[in-house]
Short mmCIF file of C-alpha atoms and ligand atoms in Angstrom, two decimals:
data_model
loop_
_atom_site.label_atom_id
_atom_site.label_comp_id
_atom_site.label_asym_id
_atom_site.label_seq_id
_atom_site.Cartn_x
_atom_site.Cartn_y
_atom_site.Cartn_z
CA UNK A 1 136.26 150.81 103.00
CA UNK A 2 133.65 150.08 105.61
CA UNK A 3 131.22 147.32 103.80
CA UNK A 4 127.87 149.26 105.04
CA UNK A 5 129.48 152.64 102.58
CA UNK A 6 126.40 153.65 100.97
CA UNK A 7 128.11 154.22 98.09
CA UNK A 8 128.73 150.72 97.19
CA UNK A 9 126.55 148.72 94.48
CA UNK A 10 122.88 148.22 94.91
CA UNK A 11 122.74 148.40 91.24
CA UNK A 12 124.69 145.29 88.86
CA UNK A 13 127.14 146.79 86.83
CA UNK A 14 127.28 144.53 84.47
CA UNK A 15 123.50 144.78 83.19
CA UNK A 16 124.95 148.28 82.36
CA UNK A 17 128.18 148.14 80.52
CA UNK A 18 130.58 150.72 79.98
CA UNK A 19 130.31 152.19 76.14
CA UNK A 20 133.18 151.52 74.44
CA UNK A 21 134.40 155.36 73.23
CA UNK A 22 137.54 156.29 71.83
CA UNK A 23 137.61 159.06 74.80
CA UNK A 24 138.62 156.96 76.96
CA UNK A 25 142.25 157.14 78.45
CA UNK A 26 144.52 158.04 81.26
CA UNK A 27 144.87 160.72 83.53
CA UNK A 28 146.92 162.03 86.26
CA UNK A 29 148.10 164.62 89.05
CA UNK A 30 150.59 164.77 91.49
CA UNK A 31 151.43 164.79 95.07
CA UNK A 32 152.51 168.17 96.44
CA UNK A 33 155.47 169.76 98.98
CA UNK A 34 155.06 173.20 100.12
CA UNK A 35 157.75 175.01 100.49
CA UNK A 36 156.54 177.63 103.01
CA UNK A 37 153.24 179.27 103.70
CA UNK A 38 151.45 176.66 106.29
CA UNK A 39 147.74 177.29 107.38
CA UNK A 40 147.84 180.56 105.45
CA UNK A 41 145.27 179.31 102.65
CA UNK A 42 142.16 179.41 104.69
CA UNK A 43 143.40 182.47 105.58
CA UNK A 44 143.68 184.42 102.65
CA UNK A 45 147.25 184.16 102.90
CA UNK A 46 150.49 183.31 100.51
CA UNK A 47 151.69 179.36 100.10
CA UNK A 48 154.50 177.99 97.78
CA UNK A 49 153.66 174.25 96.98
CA UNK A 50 155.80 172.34 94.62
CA UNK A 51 153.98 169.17 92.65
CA UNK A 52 156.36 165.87 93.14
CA UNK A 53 156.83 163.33 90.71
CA UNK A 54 155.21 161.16 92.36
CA UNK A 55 151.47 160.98 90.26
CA UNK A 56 147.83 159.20 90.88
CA UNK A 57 146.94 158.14 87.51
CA UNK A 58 143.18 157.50 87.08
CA UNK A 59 142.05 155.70 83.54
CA UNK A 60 138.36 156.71 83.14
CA UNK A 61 135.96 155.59 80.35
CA UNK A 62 132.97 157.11 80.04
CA UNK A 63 129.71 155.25 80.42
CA UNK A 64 126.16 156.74 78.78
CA UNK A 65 124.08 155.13 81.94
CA UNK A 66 124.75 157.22 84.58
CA UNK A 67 126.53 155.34 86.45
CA UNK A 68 130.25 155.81 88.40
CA UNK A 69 131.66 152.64 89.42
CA UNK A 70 135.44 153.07 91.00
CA UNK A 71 138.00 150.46 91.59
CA UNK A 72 141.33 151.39 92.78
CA UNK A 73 145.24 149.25 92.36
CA UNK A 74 144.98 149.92 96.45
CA UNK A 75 141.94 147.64 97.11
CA UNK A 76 141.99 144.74 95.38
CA UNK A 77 138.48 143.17 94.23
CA UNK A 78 136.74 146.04 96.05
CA UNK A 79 134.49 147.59 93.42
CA UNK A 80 132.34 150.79 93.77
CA UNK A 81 129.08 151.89 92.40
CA UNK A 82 126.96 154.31 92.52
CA UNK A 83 124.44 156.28 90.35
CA UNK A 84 125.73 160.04 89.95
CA UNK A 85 122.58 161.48 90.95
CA UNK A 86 122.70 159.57 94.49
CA UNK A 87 126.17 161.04 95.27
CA UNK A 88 125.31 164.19 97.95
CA UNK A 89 127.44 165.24 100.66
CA UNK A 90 125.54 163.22 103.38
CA UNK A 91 127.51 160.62 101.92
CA UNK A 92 130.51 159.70 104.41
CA UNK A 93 134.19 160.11 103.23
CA UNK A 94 136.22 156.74 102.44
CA UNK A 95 138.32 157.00 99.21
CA UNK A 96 135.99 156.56 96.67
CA UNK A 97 133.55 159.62 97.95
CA UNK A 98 136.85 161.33 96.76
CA UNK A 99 136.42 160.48 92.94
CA UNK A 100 132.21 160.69 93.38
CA UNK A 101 132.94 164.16 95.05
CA UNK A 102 134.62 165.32 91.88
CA UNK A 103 131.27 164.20 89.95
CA UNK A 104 128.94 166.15 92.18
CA UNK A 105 131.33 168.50 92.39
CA UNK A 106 131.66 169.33 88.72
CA UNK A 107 127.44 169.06 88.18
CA UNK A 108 126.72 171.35 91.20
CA UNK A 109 129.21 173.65 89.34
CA UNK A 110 127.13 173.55 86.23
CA UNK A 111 129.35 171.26 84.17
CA UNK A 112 127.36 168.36 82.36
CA UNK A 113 129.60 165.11 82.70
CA UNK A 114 128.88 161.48 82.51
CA UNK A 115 129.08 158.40 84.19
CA UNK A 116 132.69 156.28 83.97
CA UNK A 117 134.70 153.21 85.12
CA UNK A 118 137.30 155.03 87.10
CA UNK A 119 140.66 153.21 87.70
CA UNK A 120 142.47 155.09 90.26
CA UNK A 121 146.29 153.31 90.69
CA UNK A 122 148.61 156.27 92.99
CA UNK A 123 152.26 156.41 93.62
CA UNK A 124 151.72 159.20 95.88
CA UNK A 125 151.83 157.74 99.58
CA UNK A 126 148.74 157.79 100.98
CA UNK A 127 148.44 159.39 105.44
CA UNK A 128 151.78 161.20 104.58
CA UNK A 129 150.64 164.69 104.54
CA UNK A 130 151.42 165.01 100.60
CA UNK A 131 147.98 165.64 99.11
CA UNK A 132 147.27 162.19 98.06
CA UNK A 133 144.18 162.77 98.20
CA UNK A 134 144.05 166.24 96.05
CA UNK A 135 145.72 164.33 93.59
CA UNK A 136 143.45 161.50 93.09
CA UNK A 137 140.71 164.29 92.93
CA UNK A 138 142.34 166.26 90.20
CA UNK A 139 143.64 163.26 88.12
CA UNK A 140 139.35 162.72 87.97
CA UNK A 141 138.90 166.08 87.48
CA UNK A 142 141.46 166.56 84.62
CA UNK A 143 140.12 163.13 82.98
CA UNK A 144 136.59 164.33 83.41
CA UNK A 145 137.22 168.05 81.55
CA UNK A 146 138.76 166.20 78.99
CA UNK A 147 135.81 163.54 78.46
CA UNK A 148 133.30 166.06 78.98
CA UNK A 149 134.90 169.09 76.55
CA UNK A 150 134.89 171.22 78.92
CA UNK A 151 138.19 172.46 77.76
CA UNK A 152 139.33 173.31 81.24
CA UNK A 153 142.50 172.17 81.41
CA UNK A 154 143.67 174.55 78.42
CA UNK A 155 144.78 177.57 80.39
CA UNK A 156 145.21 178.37 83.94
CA UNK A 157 141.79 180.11 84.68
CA UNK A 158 140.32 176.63 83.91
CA UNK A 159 142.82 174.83 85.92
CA UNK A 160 141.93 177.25 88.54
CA UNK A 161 138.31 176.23 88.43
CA UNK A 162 138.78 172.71 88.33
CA UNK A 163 140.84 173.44 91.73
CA UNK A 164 137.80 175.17 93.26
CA UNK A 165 135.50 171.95 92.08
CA UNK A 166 138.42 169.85 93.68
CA UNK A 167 137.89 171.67 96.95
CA UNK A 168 134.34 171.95 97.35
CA UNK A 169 134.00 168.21 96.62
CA UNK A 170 136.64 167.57 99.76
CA UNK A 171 135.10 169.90 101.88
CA UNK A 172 131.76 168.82 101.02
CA UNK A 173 131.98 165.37 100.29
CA UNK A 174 134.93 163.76 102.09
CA UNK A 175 134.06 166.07 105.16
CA UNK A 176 137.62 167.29 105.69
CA UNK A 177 137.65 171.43 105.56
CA UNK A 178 140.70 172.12 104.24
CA UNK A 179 141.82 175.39 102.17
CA UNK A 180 142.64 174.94 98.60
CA UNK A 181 146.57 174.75 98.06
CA UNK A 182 146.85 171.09 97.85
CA UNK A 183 144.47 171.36 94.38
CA UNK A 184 145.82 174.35 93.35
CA UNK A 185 149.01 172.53 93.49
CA UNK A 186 148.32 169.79 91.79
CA UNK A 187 146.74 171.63 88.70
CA UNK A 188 148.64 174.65 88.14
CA UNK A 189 152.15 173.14 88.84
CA UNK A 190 155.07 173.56 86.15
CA UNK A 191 158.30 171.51 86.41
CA UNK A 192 161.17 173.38 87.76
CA UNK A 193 158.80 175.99 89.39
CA UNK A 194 157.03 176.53 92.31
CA UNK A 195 153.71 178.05 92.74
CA UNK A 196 153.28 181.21 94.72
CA UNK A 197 149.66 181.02 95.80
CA UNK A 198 148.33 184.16 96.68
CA UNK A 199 144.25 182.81 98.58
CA UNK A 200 143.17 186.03 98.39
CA UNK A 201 143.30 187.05 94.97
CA UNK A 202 143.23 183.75 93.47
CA UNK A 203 146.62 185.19 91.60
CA UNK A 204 149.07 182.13 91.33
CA UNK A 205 152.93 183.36 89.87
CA UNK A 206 155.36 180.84 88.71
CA UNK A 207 158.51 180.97 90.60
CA UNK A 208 161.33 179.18 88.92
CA UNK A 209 162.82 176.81 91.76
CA UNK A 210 165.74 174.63 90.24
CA UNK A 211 167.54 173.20 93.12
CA UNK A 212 170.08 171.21 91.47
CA UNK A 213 171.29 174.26 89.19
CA UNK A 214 172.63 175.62 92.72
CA UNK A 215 174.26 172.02 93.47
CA UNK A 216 171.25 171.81 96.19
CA UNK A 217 168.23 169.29 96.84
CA UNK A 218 164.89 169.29 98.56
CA UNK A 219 164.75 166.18 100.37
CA UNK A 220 161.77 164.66 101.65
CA UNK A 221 161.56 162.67 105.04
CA UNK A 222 158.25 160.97 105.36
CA UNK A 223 158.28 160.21 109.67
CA UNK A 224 155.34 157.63 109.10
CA UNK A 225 153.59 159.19 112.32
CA UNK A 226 150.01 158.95 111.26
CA UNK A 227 148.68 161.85 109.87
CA UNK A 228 144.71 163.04 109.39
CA UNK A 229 143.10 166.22 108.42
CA UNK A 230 139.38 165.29 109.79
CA UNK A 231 140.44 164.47 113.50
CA UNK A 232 139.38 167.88 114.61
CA UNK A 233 142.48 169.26 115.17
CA UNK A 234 142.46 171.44 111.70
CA UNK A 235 139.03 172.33 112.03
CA UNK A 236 139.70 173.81 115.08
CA UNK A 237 142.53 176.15 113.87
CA UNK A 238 140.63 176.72 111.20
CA UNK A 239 137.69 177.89 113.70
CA UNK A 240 140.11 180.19 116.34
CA UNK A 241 141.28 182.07 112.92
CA UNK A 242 138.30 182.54 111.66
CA UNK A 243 136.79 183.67 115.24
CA UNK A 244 139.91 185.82 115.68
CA UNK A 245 139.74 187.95 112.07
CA UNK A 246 135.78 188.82 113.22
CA UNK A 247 137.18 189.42 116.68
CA UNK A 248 139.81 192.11 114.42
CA UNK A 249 137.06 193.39 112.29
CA UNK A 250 138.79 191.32 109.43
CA UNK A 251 137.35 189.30 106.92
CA UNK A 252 140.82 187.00 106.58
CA UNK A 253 144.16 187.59 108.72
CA UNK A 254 145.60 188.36 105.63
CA UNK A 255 144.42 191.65 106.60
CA UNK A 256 146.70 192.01 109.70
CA UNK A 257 149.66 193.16 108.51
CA UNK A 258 153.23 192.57 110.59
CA UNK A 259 153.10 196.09 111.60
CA UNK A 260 149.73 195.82 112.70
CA UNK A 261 150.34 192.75 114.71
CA UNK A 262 151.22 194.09 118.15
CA UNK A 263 148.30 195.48 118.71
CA UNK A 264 146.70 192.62 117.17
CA UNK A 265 147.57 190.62 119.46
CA UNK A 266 146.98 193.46 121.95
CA UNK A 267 143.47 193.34 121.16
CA UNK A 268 143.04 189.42 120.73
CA UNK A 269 144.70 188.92 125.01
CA UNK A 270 142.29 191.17 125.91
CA UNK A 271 139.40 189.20 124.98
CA UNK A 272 140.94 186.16 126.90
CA UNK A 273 140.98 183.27 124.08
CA UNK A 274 144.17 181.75 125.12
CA UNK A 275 145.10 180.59 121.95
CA UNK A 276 144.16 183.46 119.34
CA UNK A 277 147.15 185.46 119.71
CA UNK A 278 149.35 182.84 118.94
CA UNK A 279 147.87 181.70 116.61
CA UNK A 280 147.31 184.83 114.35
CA UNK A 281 151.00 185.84 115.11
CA UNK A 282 152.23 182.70 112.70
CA UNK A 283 149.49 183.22 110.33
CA UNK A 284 150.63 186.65 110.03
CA UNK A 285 154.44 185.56 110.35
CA UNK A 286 154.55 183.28 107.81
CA UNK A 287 152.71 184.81 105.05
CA UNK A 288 155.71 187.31 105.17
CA UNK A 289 158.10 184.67 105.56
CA UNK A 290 156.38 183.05 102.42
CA UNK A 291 157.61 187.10 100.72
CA UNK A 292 160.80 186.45 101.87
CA UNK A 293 161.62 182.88 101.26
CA UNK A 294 160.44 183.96 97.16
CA UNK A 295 162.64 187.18 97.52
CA UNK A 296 165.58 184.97 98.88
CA UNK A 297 165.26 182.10 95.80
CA UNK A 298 164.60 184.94 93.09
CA UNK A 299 168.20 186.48 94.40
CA UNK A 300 169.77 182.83 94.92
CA UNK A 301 170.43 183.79 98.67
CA UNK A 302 169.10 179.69 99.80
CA UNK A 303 171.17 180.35 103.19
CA UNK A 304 168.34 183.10 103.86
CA UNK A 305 165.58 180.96 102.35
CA UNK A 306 166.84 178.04 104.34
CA UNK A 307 166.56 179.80 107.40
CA UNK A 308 163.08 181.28 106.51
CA UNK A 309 162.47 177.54 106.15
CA UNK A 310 163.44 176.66 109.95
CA UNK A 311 161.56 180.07 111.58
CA UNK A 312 158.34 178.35 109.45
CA UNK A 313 158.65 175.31 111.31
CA UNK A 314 159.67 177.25 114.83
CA UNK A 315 156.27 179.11 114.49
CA UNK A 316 154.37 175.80 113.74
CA UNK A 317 155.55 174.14 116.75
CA UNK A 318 155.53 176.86 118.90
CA UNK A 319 152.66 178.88 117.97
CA UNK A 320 150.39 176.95 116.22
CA UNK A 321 151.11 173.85 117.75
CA UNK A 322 150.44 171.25 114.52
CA UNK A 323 153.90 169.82 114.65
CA UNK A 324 154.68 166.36 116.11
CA UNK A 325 157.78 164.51 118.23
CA UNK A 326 158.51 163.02 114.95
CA UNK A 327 158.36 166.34 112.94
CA UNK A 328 160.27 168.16 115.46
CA UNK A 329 163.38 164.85 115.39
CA UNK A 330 163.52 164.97 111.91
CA UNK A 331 164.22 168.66 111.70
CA UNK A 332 166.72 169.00 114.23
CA UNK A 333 168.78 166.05 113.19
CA UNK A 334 168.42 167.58 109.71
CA UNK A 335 169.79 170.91 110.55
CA UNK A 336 172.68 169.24 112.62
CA UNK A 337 173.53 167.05 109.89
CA UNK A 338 174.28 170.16 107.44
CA UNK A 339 171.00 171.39 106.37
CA UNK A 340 170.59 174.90 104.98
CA UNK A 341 166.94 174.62 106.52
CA UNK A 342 164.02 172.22 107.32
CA UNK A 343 160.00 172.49 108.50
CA UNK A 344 157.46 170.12 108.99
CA UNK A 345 155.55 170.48 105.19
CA UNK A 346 151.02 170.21 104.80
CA UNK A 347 148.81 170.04 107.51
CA UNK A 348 151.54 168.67 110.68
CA UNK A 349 150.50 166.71 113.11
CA UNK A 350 152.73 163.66 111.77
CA UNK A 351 153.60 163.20 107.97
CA UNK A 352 156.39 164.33 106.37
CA UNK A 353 159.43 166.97 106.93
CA UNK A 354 161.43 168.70 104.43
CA UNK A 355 164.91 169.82 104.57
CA UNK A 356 167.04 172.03 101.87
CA UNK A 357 170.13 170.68 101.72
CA UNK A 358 173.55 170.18 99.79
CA UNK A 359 173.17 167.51 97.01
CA UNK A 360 176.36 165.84 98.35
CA UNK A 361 174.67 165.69 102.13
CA UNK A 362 171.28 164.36 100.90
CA UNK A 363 171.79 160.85 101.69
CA UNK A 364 173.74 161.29 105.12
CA UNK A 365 171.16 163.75 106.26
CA UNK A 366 168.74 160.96 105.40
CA UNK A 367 170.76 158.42 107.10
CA UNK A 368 171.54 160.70 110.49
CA UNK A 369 167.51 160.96 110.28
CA UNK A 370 166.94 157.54 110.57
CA UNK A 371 169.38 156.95 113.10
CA UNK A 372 167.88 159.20 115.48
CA UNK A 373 164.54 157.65 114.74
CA UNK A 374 166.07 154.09 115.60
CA UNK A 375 167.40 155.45 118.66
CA UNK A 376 164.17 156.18 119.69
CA UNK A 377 162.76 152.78 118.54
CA UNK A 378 160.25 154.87 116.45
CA UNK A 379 159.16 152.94 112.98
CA UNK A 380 161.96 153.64 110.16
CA UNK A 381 161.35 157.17 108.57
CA UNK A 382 161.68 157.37 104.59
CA UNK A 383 164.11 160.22 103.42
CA UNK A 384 163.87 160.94 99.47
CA UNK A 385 164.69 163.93 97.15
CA UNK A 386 161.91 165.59 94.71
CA UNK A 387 162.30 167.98 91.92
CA UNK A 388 159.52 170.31 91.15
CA UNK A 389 157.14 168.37 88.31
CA UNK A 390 153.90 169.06 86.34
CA UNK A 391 150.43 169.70 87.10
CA UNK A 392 147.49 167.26 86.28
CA UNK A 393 147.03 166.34 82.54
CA UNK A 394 146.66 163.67 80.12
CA UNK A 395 148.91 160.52 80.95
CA UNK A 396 151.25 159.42 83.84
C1 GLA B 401 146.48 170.71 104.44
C2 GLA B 401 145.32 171.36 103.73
C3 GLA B 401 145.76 172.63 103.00
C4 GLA B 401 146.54 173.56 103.91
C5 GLA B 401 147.61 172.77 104.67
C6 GLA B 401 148.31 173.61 105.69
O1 GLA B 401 147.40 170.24 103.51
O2 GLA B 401 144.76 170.48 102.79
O3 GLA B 401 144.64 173.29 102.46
O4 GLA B 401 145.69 174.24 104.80
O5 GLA B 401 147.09 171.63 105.32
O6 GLA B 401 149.05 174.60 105.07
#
């Protein structure tokens, strides 16, 4: 963290110390996958995350002065303070506007909640595309309902809600615009499922999604090509959607339906943006493929879903241009090496890959993968498997 942050100490936090309170305890929330269903969320669209094992834990005692003061297992004798009422969204995004955000987040929503010592220690890797951040927001947010009473992580309305407050205090406060699957993920999770999202009803459906029952595995392939959500890139897709639903008459592309598309598009060359119809045709694409992909895993067919899997990541490369070299290596040499089907998984522009694949191939997939990335004399990628875990809740 820069050392001009406004958010660290002017105030001693020792002339204030924390009350000791039998509330206080640990929290956590996990990374995320998604299956299918990329830059669909700000879009209305359909998304099918899966929470990994790997948690943020954040252990959070509550404190009667007002204060939030943050340290984290990640920066060593770097400690943040700040009074709650000073956090606002002018304040710039480094990793501890992410837990503040949650506070301002949760007060502009109404919700009364104290000041805390926040330990944040995360096994989720951070710049790899897998929600990190979402999770460190929601292990606050979870620890915070708790503290607080607001009873919000007792059914999945209220884990729905916290989601939103996870959002807003991203968007808002760590200045990256990004939809809302990563905290939906992360909160309304179940192990062995995965989530269908659908971002324009707000209706989530739990899909059960046991690989290993099939003698399959999702493995993971993290490319270590730098990844960020705030360089622009996002907003600007973001932006051409939103410019091309008004263009449509729309209020979301979820709107367009795949019959409607060719004239669609139609419409959108005629008014010259370059890049709209594009664009909208893998919005609109993959929020069927997302249909599909559940129809396919609800019959067992994972040779379909697989290959719903590898159109995903065609369309992302192709059309909406957010995959990477990296991204693009890893899913060819995972399909050559026996894959049913891979994509580039979150935002793109680096982090990680996923492939679907036979348990028994798992680690020579893995292995091929880093081969080709030797070959290339790119930095060593790291191939794992995940099963589908829990949301945020008390714990690790
Ligand atoms: C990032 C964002 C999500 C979503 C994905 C793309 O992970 O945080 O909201 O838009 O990119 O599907």
């Amino acid at each position: 963290m820069a050392s001009t942050s406004p958010l660290r100490a002017s105030v001693n936090p020792t002339l204030h110390p924390a009350e000791p309170d039998n509330q206080a305890g640990v929290w956590s929330a996990p990374g995320r996958v998604n299956l299918i269903g990329e830059h669909t969320d700000y879009n209305g669209g359909l998304a099918l995350p899966i929470a990994l094992p790997h948690r943020t834990t954040a252990t959070v005692r509550p404190r009667t002065d007002g204060l939030l003061r943050v340290t984290s297992t990640a920066r060593p004798g770097e400690t943040v303070v700040v009074a709650l009422d000073d956090v606002s969204p002018t304040v710039p995004g480094d990793w501890a506007a992410y837990v503040a955000g949650v506070f301002w987040s949760l007060r502009q929503a109404g919700y009364a909640v104290p000041g805390a010592d926040v330990q944040v220690a995360s096994a989720v890797p951070v710049g790899a595309g897998l929600s990190s951040s979402a999770a460190l927001e929601c292990a606050v947010a979870a620890a915070l309902s708790d503290i607080a009473g607001l009873g919000l992580l007792d059914d999945d309305a209220g884990r729905a809600r916290l989601a939103q407050v996870c959002q807003v205090a991203e968007n808002d406060i760590a200045g990256a615009p990004t939809g809302g699957m990563d905290q939906a993920a992360a909160m309304l999770c179940r192990p062995g499922h995965a989530l269908r999202l659908d971002c324009r009803s707000g209706v989530t459906t739990q899909v059960p999604f046991d690989l290993a029952a099939h003698g399959l595995a999702l493995l993971v392939i993290d490319t270590k090509a730098p990844h960020a959500l705030v360089d622009g890139q996002y907003a600007a897709r973001r932006h051409t959607c939103q410019q091309a639903a008004s263009a449509l008459g729309v209020d979301t592309l979820r709107e367009v339906s795949p019959t409607d598309l060719p004239e669609a598009l139609g419409r959108l060359s005629r008014l010259g943006d370059s890049a709209a119809p594009a664009r909208v045709r893998h919005v609109v694409t993959e929020i069927a493929r997302v249909e599909a992909f559940v129809d396919a895993v609800q019959a067992d067919d994972f040779t379909t879903a697989g290959a719903l899997m590898t159109a995903s990541h065609d369309s992302l490369r192709a059309d909406y241009e957010v995959s990477c070299p990296e991204l693009d290596l890893a899913v060819t040499t995972a399909l050559r090496g026996g894959a049913l089907g891979a994509r580039m998984t979150g935002g793109g522009f680096g982090g990680c890959a996923i492939a679907l694949v036979q348990q028994e191939q798992a680690d020579s997939i893995g292995a091929a993968v880093v081969a080709a990335f030797r070959q290339r004399q790119w930095p060593d990628p790291v191939p794992f498997t995940v099963t589908a875990a829990r949301g945020a809740g008390r714990g690790c």
